[in-house]
Coordinates of C-alpha atoms in Angstrom, one line a residue:
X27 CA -44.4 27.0 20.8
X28 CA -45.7 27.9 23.9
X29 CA -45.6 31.3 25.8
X30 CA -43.0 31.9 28.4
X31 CA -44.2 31.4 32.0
X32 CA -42.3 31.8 35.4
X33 CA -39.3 29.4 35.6
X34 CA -38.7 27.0 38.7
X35 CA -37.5 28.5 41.7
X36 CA -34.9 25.8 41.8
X37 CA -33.2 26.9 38.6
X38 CA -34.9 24.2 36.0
X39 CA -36.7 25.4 33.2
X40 CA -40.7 24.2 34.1
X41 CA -41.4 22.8 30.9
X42 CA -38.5 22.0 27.7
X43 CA -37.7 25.0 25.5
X44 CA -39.1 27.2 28.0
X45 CA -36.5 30.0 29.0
X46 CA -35.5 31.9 32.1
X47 CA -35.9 35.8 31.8
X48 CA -38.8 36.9 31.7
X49 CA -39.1 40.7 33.9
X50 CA -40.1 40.5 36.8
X51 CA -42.7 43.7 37.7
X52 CA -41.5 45.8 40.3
X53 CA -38.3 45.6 37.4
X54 CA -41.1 46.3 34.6
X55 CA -42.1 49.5 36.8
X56 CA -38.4 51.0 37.4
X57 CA -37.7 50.0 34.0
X58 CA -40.7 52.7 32.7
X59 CA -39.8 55.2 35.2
X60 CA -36.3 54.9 34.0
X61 CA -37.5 55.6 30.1
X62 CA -39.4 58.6 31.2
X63 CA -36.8 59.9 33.2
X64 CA -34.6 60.1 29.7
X65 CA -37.8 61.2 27.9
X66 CA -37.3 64.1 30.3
X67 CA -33.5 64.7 30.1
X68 CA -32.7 64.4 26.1
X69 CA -29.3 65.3 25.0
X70 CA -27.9 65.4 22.0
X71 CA -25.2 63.5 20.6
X72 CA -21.6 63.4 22.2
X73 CA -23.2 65.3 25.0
X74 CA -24.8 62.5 26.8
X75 CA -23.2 63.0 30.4
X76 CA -26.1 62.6 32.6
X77 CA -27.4 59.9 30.4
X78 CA -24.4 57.8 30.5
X79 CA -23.9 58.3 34.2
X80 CA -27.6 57.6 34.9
X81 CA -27.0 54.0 33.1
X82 CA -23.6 53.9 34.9
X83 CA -25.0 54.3 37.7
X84 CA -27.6 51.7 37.8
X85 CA -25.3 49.2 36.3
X86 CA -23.3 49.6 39.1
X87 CA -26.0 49.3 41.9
X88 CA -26.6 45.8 40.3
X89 CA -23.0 44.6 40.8
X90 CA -21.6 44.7 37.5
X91 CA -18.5 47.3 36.2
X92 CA -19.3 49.3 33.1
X93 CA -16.7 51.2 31.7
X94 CA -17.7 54.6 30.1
X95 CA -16.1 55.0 26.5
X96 CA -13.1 57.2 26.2
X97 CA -14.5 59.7 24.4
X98 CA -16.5 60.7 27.6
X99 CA -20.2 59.7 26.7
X100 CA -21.6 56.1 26.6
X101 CA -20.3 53.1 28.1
X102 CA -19.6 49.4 27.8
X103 CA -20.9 46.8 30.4
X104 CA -19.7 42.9 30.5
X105 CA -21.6 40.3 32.0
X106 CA -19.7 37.5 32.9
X107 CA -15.9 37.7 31.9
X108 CA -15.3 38.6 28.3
X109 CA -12.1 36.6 26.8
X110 CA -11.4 38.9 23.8
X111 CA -8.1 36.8 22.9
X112 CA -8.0 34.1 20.2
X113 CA -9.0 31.1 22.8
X114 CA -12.1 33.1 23.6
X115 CA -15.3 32.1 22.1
X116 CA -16.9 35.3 20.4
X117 CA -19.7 36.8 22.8
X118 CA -22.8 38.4 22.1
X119 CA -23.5 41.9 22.3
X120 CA -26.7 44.2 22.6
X121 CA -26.7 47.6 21.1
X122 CA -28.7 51.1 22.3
X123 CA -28.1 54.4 20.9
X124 CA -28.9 57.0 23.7
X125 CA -28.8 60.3 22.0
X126 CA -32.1 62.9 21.4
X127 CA -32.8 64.9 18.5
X128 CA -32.6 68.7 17.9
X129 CA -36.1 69.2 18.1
X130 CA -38.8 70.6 20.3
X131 CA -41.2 67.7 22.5
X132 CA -45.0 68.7 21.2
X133 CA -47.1 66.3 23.4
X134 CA -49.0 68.9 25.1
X135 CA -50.6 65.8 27.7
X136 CA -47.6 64.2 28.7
X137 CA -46.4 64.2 31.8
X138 CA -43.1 63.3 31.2
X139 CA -42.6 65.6 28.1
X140 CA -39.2 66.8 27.8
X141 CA -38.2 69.8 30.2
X142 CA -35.3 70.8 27.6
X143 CA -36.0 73.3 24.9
X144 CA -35.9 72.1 21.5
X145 CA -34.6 68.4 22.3
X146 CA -36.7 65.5 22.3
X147 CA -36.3 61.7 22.3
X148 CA -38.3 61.7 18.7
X149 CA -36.6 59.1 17.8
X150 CA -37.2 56.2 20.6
X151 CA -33.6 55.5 21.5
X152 CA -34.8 56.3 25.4
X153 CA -36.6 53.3 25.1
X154 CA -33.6 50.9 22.8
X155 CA -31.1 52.5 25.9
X156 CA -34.2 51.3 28.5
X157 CA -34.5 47.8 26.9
X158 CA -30.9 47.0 26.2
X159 CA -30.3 48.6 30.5
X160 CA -33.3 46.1 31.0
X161 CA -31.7 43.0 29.7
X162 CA -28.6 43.7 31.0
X163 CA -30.4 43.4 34.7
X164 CA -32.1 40.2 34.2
X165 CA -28.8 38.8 32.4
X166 CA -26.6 40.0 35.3
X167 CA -29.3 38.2 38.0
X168 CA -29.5 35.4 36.1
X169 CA -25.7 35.2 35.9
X170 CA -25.0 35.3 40.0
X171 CA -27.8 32.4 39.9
X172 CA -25.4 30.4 37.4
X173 CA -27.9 30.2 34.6
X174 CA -25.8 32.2 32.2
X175 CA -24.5 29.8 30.0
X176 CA -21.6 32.7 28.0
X177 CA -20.7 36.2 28.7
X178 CA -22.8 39.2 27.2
X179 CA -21.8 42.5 26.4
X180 CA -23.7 45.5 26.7
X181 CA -22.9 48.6 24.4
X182 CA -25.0 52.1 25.2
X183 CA -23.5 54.0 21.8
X184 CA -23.3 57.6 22.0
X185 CA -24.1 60.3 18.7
X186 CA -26.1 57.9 16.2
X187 CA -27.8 60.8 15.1
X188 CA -24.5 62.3 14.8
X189 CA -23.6 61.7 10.9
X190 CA -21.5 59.6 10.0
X191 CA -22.4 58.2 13.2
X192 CA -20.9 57.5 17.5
X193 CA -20.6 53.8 16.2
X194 CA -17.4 54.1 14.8
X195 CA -16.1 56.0 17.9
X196 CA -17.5 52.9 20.1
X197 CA -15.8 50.5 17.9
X198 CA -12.4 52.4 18.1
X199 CA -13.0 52.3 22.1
X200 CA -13.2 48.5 21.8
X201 CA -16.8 48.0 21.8
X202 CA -16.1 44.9 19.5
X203 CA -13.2 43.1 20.8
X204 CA -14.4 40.0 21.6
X205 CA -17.6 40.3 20.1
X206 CA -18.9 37.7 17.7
X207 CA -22.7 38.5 17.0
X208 CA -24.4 41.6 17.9
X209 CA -27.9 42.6 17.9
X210 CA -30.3 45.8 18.3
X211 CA -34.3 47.6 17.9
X212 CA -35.4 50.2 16.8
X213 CA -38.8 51.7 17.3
X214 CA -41.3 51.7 14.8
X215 CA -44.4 53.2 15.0
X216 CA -46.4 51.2 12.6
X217 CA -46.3 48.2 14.3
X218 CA -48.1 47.1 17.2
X219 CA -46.9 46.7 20.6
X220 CA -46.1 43.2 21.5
X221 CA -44.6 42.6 17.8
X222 CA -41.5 42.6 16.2
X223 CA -40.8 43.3 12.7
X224 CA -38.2 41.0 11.0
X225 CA -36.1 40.4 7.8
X226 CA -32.9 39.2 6.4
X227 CA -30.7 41.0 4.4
X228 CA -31.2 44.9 4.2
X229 CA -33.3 46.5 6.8
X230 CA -32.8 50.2 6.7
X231 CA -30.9 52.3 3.7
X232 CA -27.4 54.0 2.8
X233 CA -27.8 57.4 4.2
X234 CA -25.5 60.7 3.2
X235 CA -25.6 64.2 4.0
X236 CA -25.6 66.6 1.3
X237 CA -25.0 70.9 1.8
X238 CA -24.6 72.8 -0.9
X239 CA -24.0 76.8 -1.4
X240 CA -24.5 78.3 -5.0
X241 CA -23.6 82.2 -5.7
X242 CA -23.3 84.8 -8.3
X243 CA -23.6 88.4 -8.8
X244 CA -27.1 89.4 -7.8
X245 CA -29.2 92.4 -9.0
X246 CA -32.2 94.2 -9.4
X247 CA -35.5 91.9 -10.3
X248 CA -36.0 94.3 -12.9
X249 CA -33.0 93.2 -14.7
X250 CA -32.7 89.3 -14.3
X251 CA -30.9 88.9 -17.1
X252 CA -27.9 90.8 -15.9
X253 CA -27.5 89.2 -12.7
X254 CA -26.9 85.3 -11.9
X255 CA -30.6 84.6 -11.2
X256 CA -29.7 82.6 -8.2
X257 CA -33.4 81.9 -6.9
X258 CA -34.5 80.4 -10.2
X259 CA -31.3 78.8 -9.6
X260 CA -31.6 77.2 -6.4
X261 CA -35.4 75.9 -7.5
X262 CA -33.9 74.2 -10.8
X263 CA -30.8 72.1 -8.4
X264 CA -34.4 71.6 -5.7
X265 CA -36.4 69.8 -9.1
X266 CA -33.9 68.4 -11.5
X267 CA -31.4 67.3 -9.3
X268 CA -33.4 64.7 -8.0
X269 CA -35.0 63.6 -11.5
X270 CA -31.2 63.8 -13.0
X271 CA -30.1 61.3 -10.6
X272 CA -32.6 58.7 -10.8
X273 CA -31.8 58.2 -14.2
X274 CA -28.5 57.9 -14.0
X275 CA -28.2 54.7 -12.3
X276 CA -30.6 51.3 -11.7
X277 CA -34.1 52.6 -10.2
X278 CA -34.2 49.1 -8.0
X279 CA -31.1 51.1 -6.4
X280 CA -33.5 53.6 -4.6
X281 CA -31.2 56.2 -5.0
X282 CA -32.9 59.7 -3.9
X283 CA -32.2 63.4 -3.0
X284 CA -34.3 64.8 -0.5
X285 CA -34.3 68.7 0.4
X286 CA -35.1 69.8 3.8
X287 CA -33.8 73.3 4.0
X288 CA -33.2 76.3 1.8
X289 CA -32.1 80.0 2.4
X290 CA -31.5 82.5 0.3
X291 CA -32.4 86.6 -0.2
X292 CA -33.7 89.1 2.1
X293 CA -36.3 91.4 0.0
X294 CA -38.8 90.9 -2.7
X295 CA -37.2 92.8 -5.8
X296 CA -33.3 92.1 -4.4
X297 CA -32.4 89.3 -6.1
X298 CA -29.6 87.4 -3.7
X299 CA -26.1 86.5 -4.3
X300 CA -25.8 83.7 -2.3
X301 CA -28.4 81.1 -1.2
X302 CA -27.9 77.7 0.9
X303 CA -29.5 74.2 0.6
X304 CA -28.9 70.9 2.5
X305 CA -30.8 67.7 2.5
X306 CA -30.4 64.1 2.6
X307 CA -28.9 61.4 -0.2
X308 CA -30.3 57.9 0.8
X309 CA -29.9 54.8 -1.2
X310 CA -31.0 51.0 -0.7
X311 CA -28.3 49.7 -2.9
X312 CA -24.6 49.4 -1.0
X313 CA -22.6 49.5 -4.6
X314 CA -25.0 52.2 -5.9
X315 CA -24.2 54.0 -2.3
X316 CA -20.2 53.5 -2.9
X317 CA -21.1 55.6 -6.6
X318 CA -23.8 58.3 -5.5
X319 CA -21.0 61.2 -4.6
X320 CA -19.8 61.4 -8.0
X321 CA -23.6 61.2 -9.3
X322 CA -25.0 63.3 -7.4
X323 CA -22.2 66.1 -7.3
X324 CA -22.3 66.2 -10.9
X325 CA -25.9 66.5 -11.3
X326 CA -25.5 69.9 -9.2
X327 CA -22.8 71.0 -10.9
X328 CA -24.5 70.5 -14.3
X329 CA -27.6 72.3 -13.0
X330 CA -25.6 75.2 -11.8
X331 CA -23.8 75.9 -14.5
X332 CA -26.6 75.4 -16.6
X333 CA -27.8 78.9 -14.7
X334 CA -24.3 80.5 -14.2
X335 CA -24.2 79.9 -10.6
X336 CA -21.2 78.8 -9.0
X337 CA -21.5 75.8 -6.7
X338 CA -20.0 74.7 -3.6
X339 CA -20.6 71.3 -2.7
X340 CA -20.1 69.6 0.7
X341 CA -21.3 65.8 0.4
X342 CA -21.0 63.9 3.6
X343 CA -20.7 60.2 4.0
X344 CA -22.9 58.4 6.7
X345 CA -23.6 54.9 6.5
X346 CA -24.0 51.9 4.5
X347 CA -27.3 49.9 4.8
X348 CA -28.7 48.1 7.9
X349 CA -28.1 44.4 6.1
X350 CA -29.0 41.6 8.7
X351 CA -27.3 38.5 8.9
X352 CA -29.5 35.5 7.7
X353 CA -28.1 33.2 11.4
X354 CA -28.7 36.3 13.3
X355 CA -32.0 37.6 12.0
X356 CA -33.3 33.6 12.4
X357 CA -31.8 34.1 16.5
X358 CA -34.2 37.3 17.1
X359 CA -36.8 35.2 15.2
X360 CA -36.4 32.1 17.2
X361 CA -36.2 34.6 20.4
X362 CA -39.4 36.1 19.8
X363 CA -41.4 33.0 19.2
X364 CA -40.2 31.5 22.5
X365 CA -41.8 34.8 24.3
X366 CA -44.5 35.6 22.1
X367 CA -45.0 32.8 19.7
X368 CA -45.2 33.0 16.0
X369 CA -47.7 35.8 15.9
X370 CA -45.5 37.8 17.1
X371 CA -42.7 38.3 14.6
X372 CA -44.3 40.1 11.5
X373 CA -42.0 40.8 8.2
X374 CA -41.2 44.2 7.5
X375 CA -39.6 46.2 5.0
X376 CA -36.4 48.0 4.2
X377 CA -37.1 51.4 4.8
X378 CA -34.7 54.7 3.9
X379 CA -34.3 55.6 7.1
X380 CA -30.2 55.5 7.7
X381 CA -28.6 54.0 11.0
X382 CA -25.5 53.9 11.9
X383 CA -25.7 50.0 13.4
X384 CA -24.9 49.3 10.1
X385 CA -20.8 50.4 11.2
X386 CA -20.9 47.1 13.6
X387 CA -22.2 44.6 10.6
X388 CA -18.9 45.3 8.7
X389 CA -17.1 43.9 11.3
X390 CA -19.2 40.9 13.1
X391 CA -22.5 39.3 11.7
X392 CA -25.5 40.9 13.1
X393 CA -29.4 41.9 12.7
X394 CA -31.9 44.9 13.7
X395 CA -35.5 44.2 14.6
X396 CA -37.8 46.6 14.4
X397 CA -39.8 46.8 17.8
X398 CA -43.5 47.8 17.7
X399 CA -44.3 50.9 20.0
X400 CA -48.0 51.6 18.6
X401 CA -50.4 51.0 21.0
X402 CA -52.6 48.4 19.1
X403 CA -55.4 50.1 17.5
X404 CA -54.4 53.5 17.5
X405 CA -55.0 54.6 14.1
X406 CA -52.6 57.8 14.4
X407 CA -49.3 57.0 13.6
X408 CA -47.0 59.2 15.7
X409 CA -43.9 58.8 13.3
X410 CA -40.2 59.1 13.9
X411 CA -38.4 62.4 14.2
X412 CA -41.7 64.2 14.9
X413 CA -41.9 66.1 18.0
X414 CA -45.3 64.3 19.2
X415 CA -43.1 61.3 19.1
X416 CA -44.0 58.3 21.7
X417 CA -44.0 55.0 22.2
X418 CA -46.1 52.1 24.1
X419 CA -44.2 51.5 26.8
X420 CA -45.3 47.7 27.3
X421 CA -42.5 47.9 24.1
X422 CA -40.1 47.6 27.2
X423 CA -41.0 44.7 28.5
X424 CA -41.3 42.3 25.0
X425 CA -37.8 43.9 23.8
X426 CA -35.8 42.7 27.2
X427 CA -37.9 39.8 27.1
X428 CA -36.5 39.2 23.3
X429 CA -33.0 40.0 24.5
X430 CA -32.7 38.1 27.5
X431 CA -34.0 34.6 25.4
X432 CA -31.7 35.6 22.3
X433 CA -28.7 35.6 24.6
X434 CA -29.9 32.3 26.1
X435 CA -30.6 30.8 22.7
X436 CA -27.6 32.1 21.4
X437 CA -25.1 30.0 24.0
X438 CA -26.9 26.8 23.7
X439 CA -27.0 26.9 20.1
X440 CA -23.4 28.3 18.9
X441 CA -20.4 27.3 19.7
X442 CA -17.9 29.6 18.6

């Protein structure tokens, strides 16, 4: 199929199957200014005000009425007039998640580094909340020119790094009434700028949160064996935990603990009575997901006992798995090839990275692409949650460009 080129002046398509909305550049040029103006300005989940007005306040200069989400941070944005009652035929939205991380920016030459200590978009959704503001722009243009064929909604979702995730408060704020299909990106760094990566079914992984506090009566290191030896301890729930619970259910599941901090003691021949531990619980399996508490709790709790510690377990749901839609994932697909042609729609794998999109696929069908943000060949893969985080911004442009033609596709191909 062939690339996308301008469309007629007069409002016909140039050539058949050739699409409208493509960006136009002094839109490509805001557009980046816009993502490094976020890059700049991270905030962390739920605290997203000048985020949420700065996208207010450009939706607004373009004519259209976004309303910000009652908990106070992130907003929803029709385009054309959603009919959310049983006559209306289901819309389709586009989802960005516009929270930073808790982490400091590393880049030492960027110019638009963040200016906030210890927060940093690490995680790309400055540039999903760029593309998804993009879209919206050339949808809304398109729409006063009469070449929208169905309403689109636009949903900039607070707190995804938030556990279990701002999805479900966008949801109970209405972000799906009306909608029948939704769609979203996320950044990866190991794929080239100007792709996409694409699959059906499961796309990212289950993803829990796991903390965990073990005590006893501490003591002397000269006289372990009167104490609880609660270092020892802690390293044997760090080793066999993990190894216990892969064996106790399918290893196709994927199911796996993952540490990321411990604390405990204060002096070299003290030996503590209390020490701390949290990590991560991430599965690829949803039924093995819906049975990892009990498994993983009593793994601990076997381990702990095992050295006389007494454990405390907090185990905190997230989300399901990312699973896309078969219709949907083959709309993106069909999207992309009208842009970029088939070269540029690549498969991918499910990864165990967790996402919170996944609260909006248990309600209406949907899919995730992954869209590439590595400038093509680099050979240093800046990944995710890193503070030398960044991304190819010519990522903007082929991710409104997929949005725009999967909303176009989408309302000549479905009817309800």
């Amino acid at each position: 199929m062939s690339r996308e080129s301008e469309a007629d002046p007069s409002g016909e398509d140039t050539l058949p199957g050739v699409l409208p909305g493509t960006l136009p550049e002094a839109l490509r040029a805001e557009l980046v200014a816009f993502r490094r103006d976020l890059h700049m300005h991270p905030e962390l989940g739920n605290q997203e005000f000048r985020t949420t007005a700065a996208i207010k306040a450009r939706l607004e200069k373009a004519g259209l009425q976004p309303r910000v989400l009652g908990i106070g941070t992130g907003l929803i944005c029709d385009i054309g007039t959603v009919d959310a009652g049983a006559d209306g035929v289901p819309v389709l939205a586009m989802r960005a998640d516009i929270d930073a991380l808790p982490i400091p920016d590393t880049k030492t030459e960027c110019a638009y580094r963040s200016t906030v200590p210890d927060r940093a978009h690490a995680c790309g959704h400055d540039v999903h909340t760029t593309v998804v503001l993009g879209a919206g722009l050339v949808l809304a243009e398109l729409h006063r020119q009469g070449r929208l064929p169905r309403p689109v909604r636009l949903i900039f979702q607070p707190a995804e790094e938030v556990l279990p995730g701002g999805a479900a408060d966008a949801i109970e704020c209405g972000a799906l009434d009306g909608v029948g299909r939704i769609i979203a990106v996320h950044c990866d760094p190991r794929v080239d700028a100007g792709l996409i990566g694409l699959r059906e079914g499961a796309i990212t992984s289950a993803c829990d949160r796991l903390e965990i506090s073990l005590d006893g009566p501490g003591g002397h290191t000269a006289r372990p064996h009167l104490t609880t030896d609660l270092v020892t301890a802690v390293a044997r729930v760090v080793t066999d935990v993990p190894a216990l619970v892969g064996r106790r259910v399918d290893t196709r599941a994927g199911l796996a603990v993952t540490w990321g901090r411990i604390e405990s003691g204060h002096a070299p021949n003290v030996i503590p009575q209390h020490a701390e531990l949290s990590g991560t619980v991430r599965c690829l399996d949803i039924e093995a997901w819906r049975q990892a508490p009990d498994i993983v709790v009593a793994a601990i709790d076997e381990v702990a006992n095992l050295h006389r510690a007494k454990s405390e377990i907090n185990y905190v749901r997230g989300v399901p798995p990312v699973v896309n839609d078969a219709d949907v994932a083959a709309l993106l697909r069909d999207a992309m090839v009208v842009r970029r042609g088939e070269a540029g729609v690549e498969s991918t794998e499910q990864s165990l990275g967790g996402e919170d999109f996944s609260w909006y696929l248990e309600r209406v069908p949907g899919a995730m692409a992954r869209l590439g943000v590595r400038p093509p060949g680099e050979r240093t893969v800046r990944d995710l949650h890193q503070g030398d985080f960044d991304a190819d911004e010519s990522a903007i442009t082929v991710g409104v460009e997929l949005f725009t033609a999967a909303a176009l596709l989408d309302a000549r191909t479905r009817v309800s």
